Short mmCIF file of C-alpha atoms and ligand atoms in Angstrom, two decimals:
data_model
loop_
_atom_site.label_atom_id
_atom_site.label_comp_id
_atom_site.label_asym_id
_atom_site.label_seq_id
_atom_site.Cartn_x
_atom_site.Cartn_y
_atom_site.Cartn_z
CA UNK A 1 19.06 45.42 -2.67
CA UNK A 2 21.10 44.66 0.38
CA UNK A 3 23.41 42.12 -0.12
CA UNK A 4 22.68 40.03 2.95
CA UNK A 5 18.96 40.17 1.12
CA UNK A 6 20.22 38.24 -1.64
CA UNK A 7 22.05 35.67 -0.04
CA UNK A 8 18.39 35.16 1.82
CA UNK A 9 16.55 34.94 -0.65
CA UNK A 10 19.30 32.21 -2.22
CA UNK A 11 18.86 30.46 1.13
CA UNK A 12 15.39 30.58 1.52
CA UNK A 13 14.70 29.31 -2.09
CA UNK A 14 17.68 26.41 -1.39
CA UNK A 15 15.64 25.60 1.76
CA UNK A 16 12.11 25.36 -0.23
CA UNK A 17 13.53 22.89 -2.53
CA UNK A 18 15.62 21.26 -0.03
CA UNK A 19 11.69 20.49 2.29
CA UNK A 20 9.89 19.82 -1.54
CA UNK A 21 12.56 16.46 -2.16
CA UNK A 22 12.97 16.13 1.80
CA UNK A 23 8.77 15.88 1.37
CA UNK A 24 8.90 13.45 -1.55
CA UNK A 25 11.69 10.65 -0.01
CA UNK A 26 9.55 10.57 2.84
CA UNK A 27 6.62 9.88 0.58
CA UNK A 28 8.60 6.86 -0.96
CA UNK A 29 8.10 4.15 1.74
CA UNK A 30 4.64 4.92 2.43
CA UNK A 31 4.19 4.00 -1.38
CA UNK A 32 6.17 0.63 -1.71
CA UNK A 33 4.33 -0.38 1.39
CA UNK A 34 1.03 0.06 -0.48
CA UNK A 35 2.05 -1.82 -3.31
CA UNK A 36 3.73 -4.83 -1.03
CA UNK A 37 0.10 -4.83 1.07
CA UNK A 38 -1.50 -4.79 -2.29
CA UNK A 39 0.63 -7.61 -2.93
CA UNK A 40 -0.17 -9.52 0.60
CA UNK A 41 -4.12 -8.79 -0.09
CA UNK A 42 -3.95 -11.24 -3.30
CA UNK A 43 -1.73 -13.91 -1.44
CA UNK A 44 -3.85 -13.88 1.17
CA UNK A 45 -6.92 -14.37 -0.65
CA UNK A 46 -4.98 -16.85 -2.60
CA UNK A 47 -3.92 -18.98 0.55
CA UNK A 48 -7.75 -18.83 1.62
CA UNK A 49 -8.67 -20.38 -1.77
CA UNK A 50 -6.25 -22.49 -1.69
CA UNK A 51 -7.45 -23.52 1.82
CA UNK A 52 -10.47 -24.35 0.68
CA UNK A 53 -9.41 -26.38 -2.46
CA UNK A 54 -7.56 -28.86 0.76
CA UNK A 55 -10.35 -29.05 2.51
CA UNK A 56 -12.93 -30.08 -0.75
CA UNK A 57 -10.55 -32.62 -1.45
CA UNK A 58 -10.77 -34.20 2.15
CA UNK A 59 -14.42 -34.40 1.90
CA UNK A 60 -14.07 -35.98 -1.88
CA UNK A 61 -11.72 -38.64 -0.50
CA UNK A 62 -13.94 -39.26 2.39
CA UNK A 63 -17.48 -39.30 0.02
CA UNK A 64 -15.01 -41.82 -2.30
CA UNK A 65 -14.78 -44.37 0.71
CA UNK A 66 -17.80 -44.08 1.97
CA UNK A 67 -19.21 -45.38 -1.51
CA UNK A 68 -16.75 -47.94 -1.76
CA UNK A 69 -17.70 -48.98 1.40
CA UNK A 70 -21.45 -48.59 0.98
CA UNK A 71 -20.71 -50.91 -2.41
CA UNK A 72 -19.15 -53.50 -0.28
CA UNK A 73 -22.04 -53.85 1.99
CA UNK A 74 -24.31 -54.15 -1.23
CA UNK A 75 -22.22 -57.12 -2.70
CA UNK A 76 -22.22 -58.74 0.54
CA UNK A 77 -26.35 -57.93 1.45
CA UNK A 78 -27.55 -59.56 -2.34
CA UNK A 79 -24.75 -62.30 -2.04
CA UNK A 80 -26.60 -63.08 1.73
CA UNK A 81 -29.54 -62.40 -0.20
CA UNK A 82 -29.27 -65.53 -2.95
CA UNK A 83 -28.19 -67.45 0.08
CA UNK A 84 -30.83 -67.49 2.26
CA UNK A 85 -33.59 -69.80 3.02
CA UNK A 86 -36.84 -67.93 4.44
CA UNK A 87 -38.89 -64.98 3.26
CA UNK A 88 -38.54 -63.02 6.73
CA UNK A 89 -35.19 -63.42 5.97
CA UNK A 90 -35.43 -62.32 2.42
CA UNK A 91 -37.24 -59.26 3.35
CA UNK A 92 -34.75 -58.16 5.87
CA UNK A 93 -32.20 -58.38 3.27
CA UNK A 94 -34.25 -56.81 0.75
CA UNK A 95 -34.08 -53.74 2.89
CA UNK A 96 -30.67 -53.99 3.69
CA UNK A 97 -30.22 -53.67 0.13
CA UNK A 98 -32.82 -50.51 -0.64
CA UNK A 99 -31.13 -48.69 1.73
CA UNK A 100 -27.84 -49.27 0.40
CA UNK A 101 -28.78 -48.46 -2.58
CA UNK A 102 -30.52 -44.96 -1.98
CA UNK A 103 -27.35 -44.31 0.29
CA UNK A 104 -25.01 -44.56 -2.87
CA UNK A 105 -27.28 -42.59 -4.68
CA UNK A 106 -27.19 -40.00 -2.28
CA UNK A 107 -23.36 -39.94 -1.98
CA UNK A 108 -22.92 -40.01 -5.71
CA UNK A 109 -25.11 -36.88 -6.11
CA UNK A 110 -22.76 -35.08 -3.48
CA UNK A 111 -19.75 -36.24 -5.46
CA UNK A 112 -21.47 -34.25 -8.27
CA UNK A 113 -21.93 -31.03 -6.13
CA UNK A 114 -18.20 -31.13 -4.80
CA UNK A 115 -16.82 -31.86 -8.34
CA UNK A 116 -19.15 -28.34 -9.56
CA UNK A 117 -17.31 -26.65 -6.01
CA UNK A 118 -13.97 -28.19 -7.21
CA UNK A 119 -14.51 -26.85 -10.77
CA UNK A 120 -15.23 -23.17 -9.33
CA UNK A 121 -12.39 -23.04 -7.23
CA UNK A 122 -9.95 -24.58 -9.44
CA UNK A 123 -10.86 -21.40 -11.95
CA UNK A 124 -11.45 -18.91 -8.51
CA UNK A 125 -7.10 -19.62 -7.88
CA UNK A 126 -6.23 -19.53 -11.46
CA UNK A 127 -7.51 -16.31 -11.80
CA UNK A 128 -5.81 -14.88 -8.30
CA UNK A 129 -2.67 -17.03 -9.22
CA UNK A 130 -2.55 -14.21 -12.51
CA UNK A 131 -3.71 -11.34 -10.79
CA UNK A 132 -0.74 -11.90 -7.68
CA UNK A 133 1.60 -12.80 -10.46
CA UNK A 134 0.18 -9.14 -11.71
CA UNK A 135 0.65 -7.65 -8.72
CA UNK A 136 3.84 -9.09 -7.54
CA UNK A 137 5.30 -7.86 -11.13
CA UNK A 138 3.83 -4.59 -10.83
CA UNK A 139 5.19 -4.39 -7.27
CA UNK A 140 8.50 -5.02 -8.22
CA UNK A 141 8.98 -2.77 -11.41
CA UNK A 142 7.13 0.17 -8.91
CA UNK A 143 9.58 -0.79 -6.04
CA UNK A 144 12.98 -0.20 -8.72
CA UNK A 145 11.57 2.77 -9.79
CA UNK A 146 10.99 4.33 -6.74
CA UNK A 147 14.64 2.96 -5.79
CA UNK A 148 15.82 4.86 -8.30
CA UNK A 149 14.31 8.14 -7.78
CA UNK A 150 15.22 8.25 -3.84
CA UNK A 151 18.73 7.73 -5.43
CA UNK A 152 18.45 10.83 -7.66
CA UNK A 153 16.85 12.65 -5.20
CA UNK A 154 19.27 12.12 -2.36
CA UNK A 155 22.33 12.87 -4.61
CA UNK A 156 20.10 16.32 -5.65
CA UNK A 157 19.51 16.53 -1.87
CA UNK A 158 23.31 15.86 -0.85
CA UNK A 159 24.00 19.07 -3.87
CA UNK A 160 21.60 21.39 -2.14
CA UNK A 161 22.54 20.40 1.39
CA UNK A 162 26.53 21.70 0.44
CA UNK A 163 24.93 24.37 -1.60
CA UNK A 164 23.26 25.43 1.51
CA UNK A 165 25.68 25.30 4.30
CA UNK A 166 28.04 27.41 1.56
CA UNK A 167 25.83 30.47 1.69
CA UNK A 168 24.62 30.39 5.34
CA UNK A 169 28.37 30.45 5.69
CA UNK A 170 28.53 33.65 3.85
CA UNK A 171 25.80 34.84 5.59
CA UNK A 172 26.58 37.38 8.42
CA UNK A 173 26.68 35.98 11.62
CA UNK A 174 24.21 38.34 13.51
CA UNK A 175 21.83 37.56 10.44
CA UNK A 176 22.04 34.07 10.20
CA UNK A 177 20.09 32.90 13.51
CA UNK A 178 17.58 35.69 12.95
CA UNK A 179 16.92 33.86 9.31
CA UNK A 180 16.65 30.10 10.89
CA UNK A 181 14.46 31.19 13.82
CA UNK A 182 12.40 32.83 11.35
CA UNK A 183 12.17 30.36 8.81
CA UNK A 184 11.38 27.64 11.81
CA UNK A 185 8.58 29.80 12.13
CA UNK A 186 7.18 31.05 9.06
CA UNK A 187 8.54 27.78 6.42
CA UNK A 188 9.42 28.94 2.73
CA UNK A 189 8.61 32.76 3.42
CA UNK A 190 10.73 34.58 6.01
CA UNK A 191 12.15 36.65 3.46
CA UNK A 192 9.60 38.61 1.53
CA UNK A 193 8.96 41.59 -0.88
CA UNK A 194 7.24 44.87 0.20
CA UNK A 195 4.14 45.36 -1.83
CA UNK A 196 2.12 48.68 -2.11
CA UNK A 197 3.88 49.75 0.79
CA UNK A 198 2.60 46.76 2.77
CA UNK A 199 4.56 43.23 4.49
CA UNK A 200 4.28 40.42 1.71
CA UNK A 201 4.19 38.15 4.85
CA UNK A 202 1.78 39.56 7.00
CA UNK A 203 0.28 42.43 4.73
CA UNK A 204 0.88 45.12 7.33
CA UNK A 205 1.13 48.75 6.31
CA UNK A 206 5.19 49.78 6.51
CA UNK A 207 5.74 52.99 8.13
CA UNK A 208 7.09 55.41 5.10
CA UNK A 209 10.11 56.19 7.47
CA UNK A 210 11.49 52.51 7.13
CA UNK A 211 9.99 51.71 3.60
CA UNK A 212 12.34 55.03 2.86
CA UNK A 213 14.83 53.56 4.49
CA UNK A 214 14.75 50.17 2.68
CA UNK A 215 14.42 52.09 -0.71
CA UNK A 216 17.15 54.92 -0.67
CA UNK A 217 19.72 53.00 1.83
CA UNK A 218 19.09 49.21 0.71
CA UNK A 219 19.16 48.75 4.88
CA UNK A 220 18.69 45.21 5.90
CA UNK A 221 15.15 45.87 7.65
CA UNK A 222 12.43 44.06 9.33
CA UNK A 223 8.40 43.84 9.70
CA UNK A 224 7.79 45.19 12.94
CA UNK A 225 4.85 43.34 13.16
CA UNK A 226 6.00 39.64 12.31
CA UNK A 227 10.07 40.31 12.05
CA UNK A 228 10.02 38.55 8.45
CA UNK A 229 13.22 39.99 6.59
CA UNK A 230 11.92 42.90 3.99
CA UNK A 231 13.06 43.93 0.66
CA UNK A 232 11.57 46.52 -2.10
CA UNK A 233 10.15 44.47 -5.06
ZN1 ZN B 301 5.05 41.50 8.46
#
Protein backbone atom coordinates (compact mmCIF):
# COMPACT_ATOMS: atom_id res chain seq x y z
CA UNK A 1 0.00 0.00 0.00
CA UNK A 2 1.29 3.45 -0.71
CA UNK A 3 2.46 5.08 2.12
CA UNK A 4 0.70 8.39 1.67
CA UNK A 5 -2.49 5.73 1.68
CA UNK A 6 -1.84 4.93 5.12
CA UNK A 7 -1.32 8.09 6.60
CA UNK A 8 -5.04 8.74 4.91
CA UNK A 9 -6.58 6.34 6.07
CA UNK A 10 -4.99 7.34 9.79
CA UNK A 11 -6.38 10.79 9.00
CA UNK A 12 -9.54 9.99 7.76
CA UNK A 13 -10.34 7.57 10.70
CA UNK A 14 -8.82 10.55 13.26
CA UNK A 15 -11.28 12.86 11.46
CA UNK A 16 -14.44 10.34 11.89
CA UNK A 17 -13.89 10.23 15.52
CA UNK A 18 -12.84 13.70 15.81
CA UNK A 19 -16.95 14.76 13.97
CA UNK A 20 -18.51 11.52 16.28
CA UNK A 21 -17.33 13.59 19.90
CA UNK A 22 -17.44 17.04 17.90
CA UNK A 23 -21.34 15.56 17.23
CA UNK A 24 -21.91 14.55 20.85
CA UNK A 25 -20.59 18.08 22.79
CA UNK A 26 -22.84 19.75 20.59
CA UNK A 27 -25.59 17.42 21.69
CA UNK A 28 -24.82 18.37 25.41
CA UNK A 29 -26.58 21.79 25.72
CA UNK A 30 -29.51 20.89 23.81
CA UNK A 31 -29.94 18.20 26.66
CA UNK A 32 -29.41 20.30 29.94
CA UNK A 33 -31.77 22.74 28.37
CA UNK A 34 -34.45 20.02 28.28
CA UNK A 35 -33.99 19.05 31.66
CA UNK A 36 -33.84 22.96 33.03
CA UNK A 37 -37.36 23.53 30.81
CA UNK A 38 -38.50 20.35 32.36
CA UNK A 39 -37.59 21.96 35.45
CA UNK A 40 -39.40 25.53 34.57
CA UNK A 41 -42.66 23.40 33.38
CA UNK A 42 -43.18 22.18 37.20
CA UNK A 43 -42.35 25.73 38.70
CA UNK A 44 -44.52 27.16 36.56
CA UNK A 45 -47.36 25.03 37.21
CA UNK A 46 -46.38 25.36 40.77
CA UNK A 47 -46.52 29.30 40.78
CA UNK A 48 -50.07 28.93 39.01
CA UNK A 49 -51.21 26.75 41.96
CA UNK A 50 -49.83 28.65 44.15
CA UNK A 51 -51.65 31.62 42.52
CA UNK A 52 -54.63 30.24 43.04
CA UNK A 53 -54.18 29.12 46.72
CA UNK A 54 -53.74 33.54 47.17
CA UNK A 55 -56.53 34.19 45.54
CA UNK A 56 -58.99 31.35 47.58
CA UNK A 57 -57.74 32.84 50.54
CA UNK A 58 -58.90 36.47 49.54
CA UNK A 59 -62.29 35.27 48.87
CA UNK A 60 -62.25 33.20 52.42
CA UNK A 61 -61.26 36.40 54.23
CA UNK A 62 -63.80 38.35 52.38
CA UNK A 63 -66.84 35.42 52.90
CA UNK A 64 -65.35 35.63 56.84
CA UNK A 65 -66.41 39.43 57.04
CA UNK A 66 -69.18 39.37 55.27
CA UNK A 67 -70.66 36.85 57.96
CA UNK A 68 -69.39 38.73 60.70
CA UNK A 69 -70.95 41.51 59.35
CA UNK A 70 -74.20 39.84 58.32
CA UNK A 71 -74.12 38.57 62.29
CA UNK A 72 -73.89 42.10 63.39
CA UNK A 73 -76.89 43.21 61.54
CA UNK A 74 -78.79 40.12 63.09
CA UNK A 75 -77.91 41.13 66.77
CA UNK A 76 -78.83 44.56 66.06
CA UNK A 77 -82.38 43.62 63.81
CA UNK A 78 -83.77 41.09 66.99
CA UNK A 79 -82.31 43.60 69.63
CA UNK A 80 -84.65 46.46 67.48
CA UNK A 81 -86.90 43.68 67.34
CA UNK A 82 -87.62 43.20 71.42
CA UNK A 83 -87.66 46.94 71.35
CA UNK A 84 -90.30 47.91 69.39
CA UNK A 85 -93.79 48.88 69.95
CA UNK A 86 -96.17 48.06 66.83
CA UNK A 87 -96.78 44.95 64.76
CA UNK A 88 -96.01 46.80 61.30
CA UNK A 89 -93.03 47.42 62.93
CA UNK A 90 -92.50 43.94 64.16
CA UNK A 91 -93.05 42.53 60.80
CA UNK A 92 -90.56 44.72 59.13
CA UNK A 93 -88.08 43.53 61.53
CA UNK A 94 -89.11 40.08 61.30
CA UNK A 95 -87.95 40.23 57.74
CA UNK A 96 -85.00 42.03 58.35
CA UNK A 97 -84.13 39.17 60.35
CA UNK A 98 -85.21 36.12 57.73
CA UNK A 99 -83.16 37.56 55.38
CA UNK A 100 -80.26 37.80 57.49
CA UNK A 101 -80.54 34.72 58.41
CA UNK A 102 -80.81 32.84 54.94
CA UNK A 103 -77.86 35.27 53.93
CA UNK A 104 -75.53 33.58 56.62
CA UNK A 105 -76.68 30.42 55.61
CA UNK A 106 -75.80 31.01 52.24
CA UNK A 107 -72.29 32.38 53.03
CA UNK A 108 -71.58 29.57 55.43
CA UNK A 109 -72.33 26.95 52.71
CA UNK A 110 -69.71 28.82 50.40
CA UNK A 111 -67.23 28.76 53.26
CA UNK A 112 -67.77 24.96 52.98
CA UNK A 113 -67.12 24.84 49.13
CA UNK A 114 -63.87 27.08 49.40
CA UNK A 115 -62.57 25.06 52.44
CA UNK A 116 -63.22 21.54 49.88
CA UNK A 117 -61.19 24.04 46.96
CA UNK A 118 -58.63 24.90 49.73
CA UNK A 119 -58.27 21.20 50.70
CA UNK A 120 -57.62 20.20 46.86
CA UNK A 121 -55.16 22.67 46.26
CA UNK A 122 -53.33 22.45 49.39
CA UNK A 123 -52.69 18.51 48.24
CA UNK A 124 -52.57 19.77 44.14
CA UNK A 125 -48.92 21.96 45.45
CA UNK A 126 -47.77 19.32 47.75
CA UNK A 127 -47.65 16.98 45.18
CA UNK A 128 -45.85 19.54 42.46
CA UNK A 129 -43.73 20.87 45.46
CA UNK A 130 -42.22 16.82 45.32
CA UNK A 131 -42.31 16.34 41.81
CA UNK A 132 -40.10 20.00 41.17
CA UNK A 133 -38.05 18.97 44.12
CA UNK A 134 -37.81 15.63 41.73
CA UNK A 135 -37.07 17.38 38.93
CA UNK A 136 -34.81 20.03 40.17
CA UNK A 137 -32.67 16.97 41.76
CA UNK A 138 -32.77 15.06 38.72
CA UNK A 139 -31.77 18.19 36.80
CA UNK A 140 -28.89 18.77 38.72
CA UNK A 141 -27.29 15.20 39.05
CA UNK A 142 -28.05 15.09 34.84
CA UNK A 143 -26.45 18.62 34.50
CA UNK A 144 -22.86 17.21 36.56
CA UNK A 145 -22.89 14.38 34.57
CA UNK A 146 -23.09 15.81 31.41
CA UNK A 147 -20.37 18.38 32.85
CA UNK A 148 -18.32 15.75 33.22
CA UNK A 149 -18.46 14.00 30.03
CA UNK A 150 -17.95 17.35 27.83
CA UNK A 151 -14.80 17.41 30.10
CA UNK A 152 -13.63 13.93 29.01
CA UNK A 153 -14.61 14.46 25.74
CA UNK A 154 -12.86 17.72 25.08
CA UNK A 155 -9.56 16.47 26.66
CA UNK A 156 -10.16 13.16 24.09
CA UNK A 157 -10.96 15.88 21.52
CA UNK A 158 -7.84 18.19 22.41
CA UNK A 159 -5.67 14.32 21.97
CA UNK A 160 -7.12 13.76 18.55
CA UNK A 161 -6.97 17.38 17.44
CA UNK A 162 -2.72 17.15 18.08
CA UNK A 163 -2.95 13.64 16.85
CA UNK A 164 -4.35 15.06 13.74
CA UNK A 165 -2.44 18.08 12.82
CA UNK A 166 0.79 15.51 13.47
CA UNK A 167 -0.04 13.34 10.50
CA UNK A 168 -1.52 15.93 8.06
CA UNK A 169 1.91 17.31 8.79
CA UNK A 170 3.47 14.22 7.51
CA UNK A 171 1.28 14.15 4.86
CA UNK A 172 2.73 15.32 1.45
CA UNK A 173 1.99 18.63 0.62
CA UNK A 174 0.47 18.15 -2.95
CA UNK A 175 -1.73 15.40 -1.15
CA UNK A 176 -2.88 17.10 1.69
CA UNK A 177 -5.42 19.76 0.09
CA UNK A 178 -6.58 17.09 -2.36
CA UNK A 179 -7.57 14.94 1.03
CA UNK A 180 -9.43 18.10 2.86
CA UNK A 181 -11.28 19.19 -0.29
CA UNK A 182 -12.30 15.74 -0.61
CA UNK A 183 -13.24 14.94 2.73
CA UNK A 184 -15.31 18.52 2.78
CA UNK A 185 -17.05 16.80 0.22
CA UNK A 186 -17.57 13.28 0.74
CA UNK A 187 -17.37 13.30 5.15
CA UNK A 188 -15.77 10.01 6.70
CA UNK A 189 -15.08 8.32 3.19
CA UNK A 190 -12.66 10.07 0.82
CA UNK A 191 -10.32 7.38 1.15
CA UNK A 192 -11.71 4.05 0.14
CA UNK A 193 -10.91 0.38 -0.84
CA UNK A 194 -11.31 -1.00 -4.42
CA UNK A 195 -13.77 -3.81 -4.40
CA UNK A 196 -14.30 -6.38 -7.28
CA UNK A 197 -12.53 -4.10 -9.35
CA UNK A 198 -15.05 -1.34 -8.61
CA UNK A 199 -14.79 2.47 -6.45
CA UNK A 200 -15.89 1.64 -2.74
CA UNK A 201 -17.15 5.30 -2.92
CA UNK A 202 -19.00 5.55 -5.91
CA UNK A 203 -19.05 1.79 -7.12
CA UNK A 204 -17.68 2.63 -10.55
CA UNK A 205 -15.94 0.00 -12.63
CA UNK A 206 -11.84 0.84 -12.46
CA UNK A 207 -10.22 0.62 -15.70
CA UNK A 208 -7.76 -2.65 -15.37
CA UNK A 209 -4.92 -0.26 -16.58
CA UNK A 210 -5.05 1.82 -13.23
CA UNK A 211 -6.42 -1.03 -10.91
CA UNK A 212 -2.91 -2.65 -12.36
CA UNK A 213 -1.35 0.17 -11.56
CA UNK A 214 -2.58 0.48 -7.94
CA UNK A 215 -1.83 -3.33 -7.46
CA UNK A 216 1.78 -3.95 -8.90
CA UNK A 217 3.16 -0.18 -8.25
CA UNK A 218 1.20 0.72 -4.88
CA UNK A 219 0.70 4.31 -7.01
CA UNK A 220 -1.21 6.83 -5.06
CA UNK A 221 -4.35 6.80 -7.54
CA UNK A 222 -7.70 8.27 -7.89
CA UNK A 223 -11.51 7.46 -9.01
CA UNK A 224 -11.83 9.16 -12.14
CA UNK A 225 -15.27 9.41 -11.64
CA UNK A 226 -15.58 11.02 -8.03
CA UNK A 227 -11.57 11.69 -7.30
CA UNK A 228 -11.98 9.72 -3.84
CA UNK A 229 -8.32 8.45 -2.96
CA UNK A 230 -8.14 4.47 -3.96
CA UNK A 231 -6.39 1.62 -2.45
CA UNK A 232 -6.49 -2.38 -3.15
CA UNK A 233 -8.32 -4.10 -0.21
ZN1 LIG B 1 -15.38 6.68 -7.38
Amino acid sequence: MHPEIQKLLRLQEVDAEIHMIEDEVRRYPVLRKARRDEVERVRHKLDQAQARRKDLELHIRESERSVASLREDLVRFQTQQSRVKNQKEYEALEHEVTQALENISAEDEKGLEFLEKEELLDREIADLSENFDLRQQECDDETARLDGREQEKARLLKRLQDERARIADSVDAAVLPRYERLKAQFPGNCVVPIRDGNCGGCFIHILPRILQEIQSSGKLSQCDSCKRFLYAD
